[in-house]
Short mmCIF file of C-alpha atoms in Angstrom, two decimals:
data_model
loop_
_atom_site.label_atom_id
_atom_site.label_comp_id
_atom_site.label_asym_id
_atom_site.label_seq_id
_atom_site.Cartn_x
_atom_site.Cartn_y
_atom_site.Cartn_z
CA ALA A 27 -17.59 -2.07 5.40
CA GLN A 28 -13.89 -2.57 5.05
CA SER A 29 -11.78 -0.22 2.98
CA VAL A 30 -8.10 0.06 2.12
CA THR A 31 -6.29 3.33 1.57
CA GLN A 32 -2.99 3.51 -0.23
CA LEU A 33 -1.83 6.99 0.54
CA ASP A 34 0.43 7.48 -2.46
CA SER A 35 -0.74 6.88 -6.00
CA GLN A 36 2.81 7.20 -7.34
CA VAL A 37 6.21 6.87 -5.70
CA PRO A 38 9.31 7.81 -7.71
CA VAL A 39 12.62 6.63 -6.30
CA PHE A 40 16.20 6.23 -7.44
CA GLU A 41 17.77 2.82 -7.81
CA GLU A 42 19.35 1.44 -4.61
CA ALA A 43 17.39 3.89 -2.44
CA PRO A 44 15.00 2.62 0.26
CA VAL A 45 11.26 2.81 -0.29
CA GLU A 46 8.10 2.61 1.81
CA LEU A 47 4.64 2.16 0.31
CA ARG A 48 1.91 3.05 2.75
CA CYS A 49 -1.29 1.16 3.41
CA ASN A 50 -4.01 1.82 5.96
CA TYR A 51 -7.19 -0.16 6.38
CA SER A 52 -10.46 0.66 8.02
CA SER A 53 -11.99 -2.22 9.86
CA SER A 54 -13.56 -2.95 13.19
CA VAL A 55 -12.75 -6.62 12.86
CA SER A 56 -9.57 -8.66 12.75
CA VAL A 57 -8.14 -8.95 9.29
CA TYR A 58 -5.66 -10.79 7.16
CA LEU A 59 -3.37 -8.49 5.18
CA PHE A 60 -1.69 -8.91 1.82
CA TRP A 61 0.58 -7.09 -0.60
CA TYR A 62 0.44 -7.95 -4.31
CA VAL A 63 2.60 -6.73 -7.20
CA GLN A 64 1.37 -6.29 -10.77
CA TYR A 65 3.87 -5.95 -13.59
CA PRO A 66 2.62 -4.46 -16.89
CA ASN A 67 0.15 -6.70 -18.70
CA GLN A 68 0.45 -9.36 -16.04
CA GLY A 69 -1.71 -10.70 -13.26
CA LEU A 70 -1.23 -10.07 -9.58
CA GLN A 71 1.56 -11.86 -7.74
CA LEU A 72 1.57 -12.29 -3.97
CA LEU A 73 4.53 -10.51 -2.32
CA LEU A 74 3.72 -11.31 1.30
CA LYS A 75 0.89 -11.85 3.74
CA TYR A 76 0.11 -11.42 7.41
CA LEU A 77 -2.16 -14.02 8.94
CA SER A 78 -0.98 -14.16 12.57
CA GLY A 79 2.14 -14.24 14.70
CA SER A 80 5.08 -11.90 14.19
CA THR A 81 4.01 -8.48 13.03
CA LEU A 82 7.06 -8.19 10.75
CA VAL A 83 6.51 -10.21 7.64
CA LYS A 84 9.15 -10.96 5.04
CA GLY A 85 8.23 -11.66 1.45
CA ILE A 86 9.76 -12.28 -1.93
CA ASN A 87 12.21 -10.02 -3.74
CA GLY A 88 13.52 -8.51 -0.49
CA PHE A 89 10.25 -6.85 0.53
CA GLU A 90 8.92 -6.78 4.07
CA ALA A 91 5.90 -5.28 5.80
CA GLU A 92 4.93 -4.51 9.35
CA PHE A 93 1.44 -4.94 10.76
CA ASN A 94 0.52 -2.20 13.22
CA LYS A 95 -2.85 -2.95 14.78
CA SER A 96 -3.14 0.29 16.73
CA GLN A 97 -2.55 2.37 13.60
CA THR A 98 -4.39 -0.08 11.31
CA SER A 99 -1.45 0.03 8.95
CA PHE A 100 0.52 -2.47 6.90
CA HIS A 101 3.29 -0.52 5.18
CA LEU A 102 5.56 -2.21 2.65
CA ARG A 103 9.29 -1.54 2.69
CA LYS A 104 12.42 -2.44 0.81
CA PRO A 105 15.87 -1.22 1.85
CA SER A 106 17.30 -0.99 -1.67
CA VAL A 107 15.19 -1.03 -4.82
CA HIS A 108 16.10 -2.17 -8.31
CA ILE A 109 14.90 -1.04 -11.71
CA SER A 110 13.05 -4.35 -11.94
CA ASP A 111 10.86 -3.38 -8.96
CA THR A 112 9.04 -0.87 -11.15
CA ALA A 113 5.42 -2.03 -11.01
CA GLU A 114 2.02 -1.41 -9.44
CA TYR A 115 1.65 -2.52 -5.83
CA PHE A 116 -1.67 -3.34 -4.20
CA CYS A 117 -2.50 -3.71 -0.54
CA ALA A 118 -5.45 -5.96 0.30
CA VAL A 119 -7.38 -7.13 3.35
CA SER A 120 -9.81 -9.91 4.11
CA ASP A 121 -12.03 -10.38 7.12
CA ARG A 122 -10.53 -12.91 9.52
CA GLY A 123 -13.91 -13.74 10.95
CA PHE A 124 -15.76 -14.01 7.66
CA SER A 125 -18.08 -16.95 8.02
CA GLY A 126 -17.77 -17.92 4.40
CA GLY A 127 -14.36 -19.41 5.11
CA TYR A 128 -12.64 -17.98 2.06
CA ASN A 129 -10.41 -14.94 1.55
CA LYS A 130 -12.61 -12.32 -0.10
CA LEU A 131 -10.06 -9.63 -0.82
CA ILE A 132 -10.67 -5.88 -0.60
CA PHE A 133 -7.97 -4.02 -2.53
CA GLY A 134 -6.59 -0.52 -2.33
CA ALA A 135 -6.32 1.62 -5.46
CA GLY A 136 -2.65 0.78 -5.89
CA THR A 137 0.69 2.59 -5.77
CA ARG A 138 2.82 2.88 -8.86
CA LEU A 139 6.48 2.49 -7.93
CA ALA A 140 8.82 3.99 -10.51
CA VAL A 141 12.50 3.23 -9.99
CA HIS A 142 14.87 5.50 -11.88
CA PRO A 143 18.56 4.89 -12.64
CA GLY B 6 -1.28 -25.86 -16.90
CA ALA B 7 1.32 -24.15 -14.77
CA GLY B 8 -0.81 -21.14 -13.93
CA VAL B 9 -4.23 -19.58 -14.26
CA SER B 10 -5.04 -19.01 -17.89
CA GLN B 11 -7.58 -16.50 -19.17
CA SER B 12 -8.88 -16.03 -22.67
CA PRO B 13 -9.17 -13.96 -24.66
CA ARG B 14 -6.48 -11.56 -23.42
CA TYR B 15 -8.18 -8.66 -25.19
CA LYS B 16 -11.78 -8.23 -26.26
CA VAL B 17 -13.39 -5.31 -28.03
CA ALA B 18 -17.17 -5.38 -27.98
CA LYS B 19 -19.73 -3.06 -29.46
CA ARG B 20 -22.18 -1.66 -26.97
CA GLY B 21 -25.07 -4.06 -26.60
CA GLN B 22 -23.06 -7.12 -27.58
CA ASP B 23 -22.81 -10.17 -25.32
CA VAL B 24 -19.34 -11.40 -24.29
CA ALA B 25 -17.97 -14.51 -22.61
CA LEU B 26 -14.67 -14.54 -20.74
CA ARG B 27 -12.99 -17.82 -19.92
CA CYS B 28 -10.84 -18.83 -16.96
CA ASP B 29 -8.83 -22.05 -16.68
CA PRO B 30 -7.72 -22.34 -13.06
CA ILE B 31 -4.79 -24.33 -11.80
CA SER B 32 -5.72 -28.01 -11.88
CA GLY B 33 -7.18 -29.22 -8.61
CA HIS B 34 -7.87 -25.80 -7.19
CA VAL B 35 -11.10 -25.73 -5.24
CA SER B 36 -11.64 -21.98 -5.05
CA LEU B 37 -12.15 -19.63 -7.98
CA PHE B 38 -12.66 -15.87 -7.85
CA TRP B 39 -13.54 -13.23 -10.44
CA TYR B 40 -12.48 -9.61 -9.94
CA GLN B 41 -13.06 -6.49 -12.01
CA GLN B 42 -10.27 -3.93 -12.29
CA ALA B 43 -11.22 -0.56 -13.73
CA LEU B 44 -8.50 1.66 -15.15
CA GLY B 45 -6.36 3.12 -12.37
CA GLN B 46 -8.16 1.21 -9.65
CA GLY B 47 -7.61 -1.88 -7.58
CA PRO B 48 -9.46 -5.10 -8.34
CA GLU B 49 -13.00 -5.40 -7.01
CA PHE B 50 -14.57 -8.71 -6.04
CA LEU B 51 -17.29 -10.00 -8.32
CA THR B 52 -18.01 -13.61 -7.41
CA TYR B 53 -16.66 -16.77 -5.77
CA PHE B 54 -16.96 -20.48 -6.55
CA GLN B 55 -16.10 -23.41 -4.35
CA ASN B 56 -15.86 -26.27 -6.81
CA GLU B 57 -19.02 -25.93 -8.93
CA ALA B 58 -21.02 -24.06 -6.31
CA GLN B 59 -21.30 -20.30 -6.63
CA LEU B 60 -21.25 -19.33 -2.97
CA ASP B 61 -20.99 -15.57 -3.32
CA LYS B 62 -22.14 -13.34 -6.14
CA SER B 63 -22.51 -10.21 -4.07
CA GLY B 64 -20.07 -8.22 -6.22
CA LEU B 65 -21.77 -8.70 -9.57
CA PRO B 66 -22.80 -5.16 -10.58
CA SER B 67 -26.03 -6.05 -12.34
CA ASP B 68 -28.13 -8.92 -13.61
CA ARG B 69 -26.32 -8.56 -16.93
CA PHE B 70 -23.37 -10.32 -15.32
CA PHE B 71 -23.48 -14.08 -14.98
CA ALA B 72 -20.78 -16.59 -14.02
CA GLU B 73 -20.67 -20.34 -14.05
CA ARG B 74 -18.32 -23.20 -13.26
CA PRO B 75 -20.38 -26.25 -14.15
CA GLU B 76 -17.79 -28.98 -13.59
CA GLY B 77 -15.78 -27.33 -10.88
CA SER B 78 -12.85 -26.41 -13.12
CA VAL B 79 -13.19 -23.99 -16.04
CA SER B 80 -15.27 -20.91 -15.36
CA THR B 81 -16.97 -18.47 -17.69
CA LEU B 82 -17.99 -14.91 -16.92
CA LYS B 83 -20.70 -13.70 -19.25
CA ILE B 84 -21.77 -10.11 -19.70
CA GLN B 85 -24.96 -9.45 -21.60
CA ARG B 86 -25.79 -6.25 -23.46
CA THR B 87 -22.40 -4.72 -22.68
CA GLN B 88 -22.19 -1.05 -21.76
CA GLN B 89 -19.25 1.33 -21.77
CA GLU B 90 -18.95 1.20 -17.99
CA ASP B 91 -18.20 -2.53 -18.30
CA SER B 92 -14.82 -1.65 -19.83
CA ALA B 93 -12.22 -3.04 -17.43
CA VAL B 94 -9.74 -5.83 -16.90
CA TYR B 95 -11.42 -8.97 -15.60
CA LEU B 96 -9.15 -11.04 -13.40
CA CYS B 97 -9.62 -14.65 -12.42
CA ALA B 98 -7.87 -16.20 -9.43
CA SER B 99 -7.80 -19.72 -8.04
CA SER B 100 -6.59 -21.25 -4.80
CA LEU B 101 -6.02 -24.79 -3.68
CA GLY B 102 -8.20 -24.62 -0.60
CA THR B 103 -10.56 -22.14 0.92
CA ALA B 104 -9.35 -20.03 3.82
CA ASN B 105 -5.75 -18.90 4.16
CA THR B 106 -4.52 -20.37 0.91
CA GLU B 107 -2.74 -18.22 -1.63
CA ALA B 108 -4.78 -17.04 -4.57
CA PHE B 109 -3.00 -17.24 -7.94
CA PHE B 110 -4.14 -14.69 -10.50
CA GLY B 111 -4.37 -14.95 -14.25
CA GLN B 112 -3.19 -12.21 -16.59
CA GLY B 113 -6.71 -10.96 -17.05
CA THR B 114 -8.95 -10.14 -19.99
CA ARG B 115 -9.05 -6.49 -21.01
CA LEU B 116 -12.58 -5.71 -22.18
CA THR B 117 -13.17 -2.51 -24.14
CA VAL B 118 -16.75 -1.62 -24.99
CA VAL B 119 -17.08 0.86 -27.86
#
C-alpha cells in the first residue's frame, strides 16, 4: 500500500528566508504527485502537481518542487517566504496505473509552516 | 456556484445521533470525492462518485457511513449512530473529469461528537 511521509510536522522560518518542506513516498508503482496548501478554516488548494515530463515543477505563489524517482521524494521549496505563506502543507500521491481512472489521493500528515517577521 | 460548497460548516452531535453532511460540487463536475481529516492528520479517502455512480467506497470506515449522489450533482454523506471517533473534518472535492484533472476542495464540515 502506498504511504506518504512528511518528515517535519512543523517548520518555523523567518520572513524572506528560503524554505524546504520534505516529502517521501513509498510505492512500488509509478505515481502522480501533488502539493496542497490549507489555510486556517479553509479547504485544500492545489499548489502544484507532477504528472510527467520535467522533474522540476513550478506552482503558484512562487513554490516549486522536484520529483526524484530514485529517492522517492517530492520536496517543496520556496526561495523567499512571506508571512502570508503561513499554513499547513500536504503532500499527496496517486497511483498512475490505478485502473479506476481517477486520482485517489493518499495524503501525508502535513507540515505546518510558520513564517515569523 | 464558484466553488465547492459544504454545509453545515460546523456540526455538534450527541453520541448516537444521525448526521447528514451536504456537498454542492462545482457545476458540471463529473467526479466527487469525500475525505475524512482527523485532527492533526492529513485527509483520508472515504468514497468516490463518477456522476451518480458510487465507484469506490473502500475508505468508508464502517457500515454506519453512507454516501449518495442521486442526480449526479449534490452529494450527502450520512453517518448513523455517531461515535466520538467520528469527530473530524469531512472534506468534499470535485473535479471536471476523471483522471489527471484538478480536484477542488470545499471548506469542509467540522463534526464534533459529544
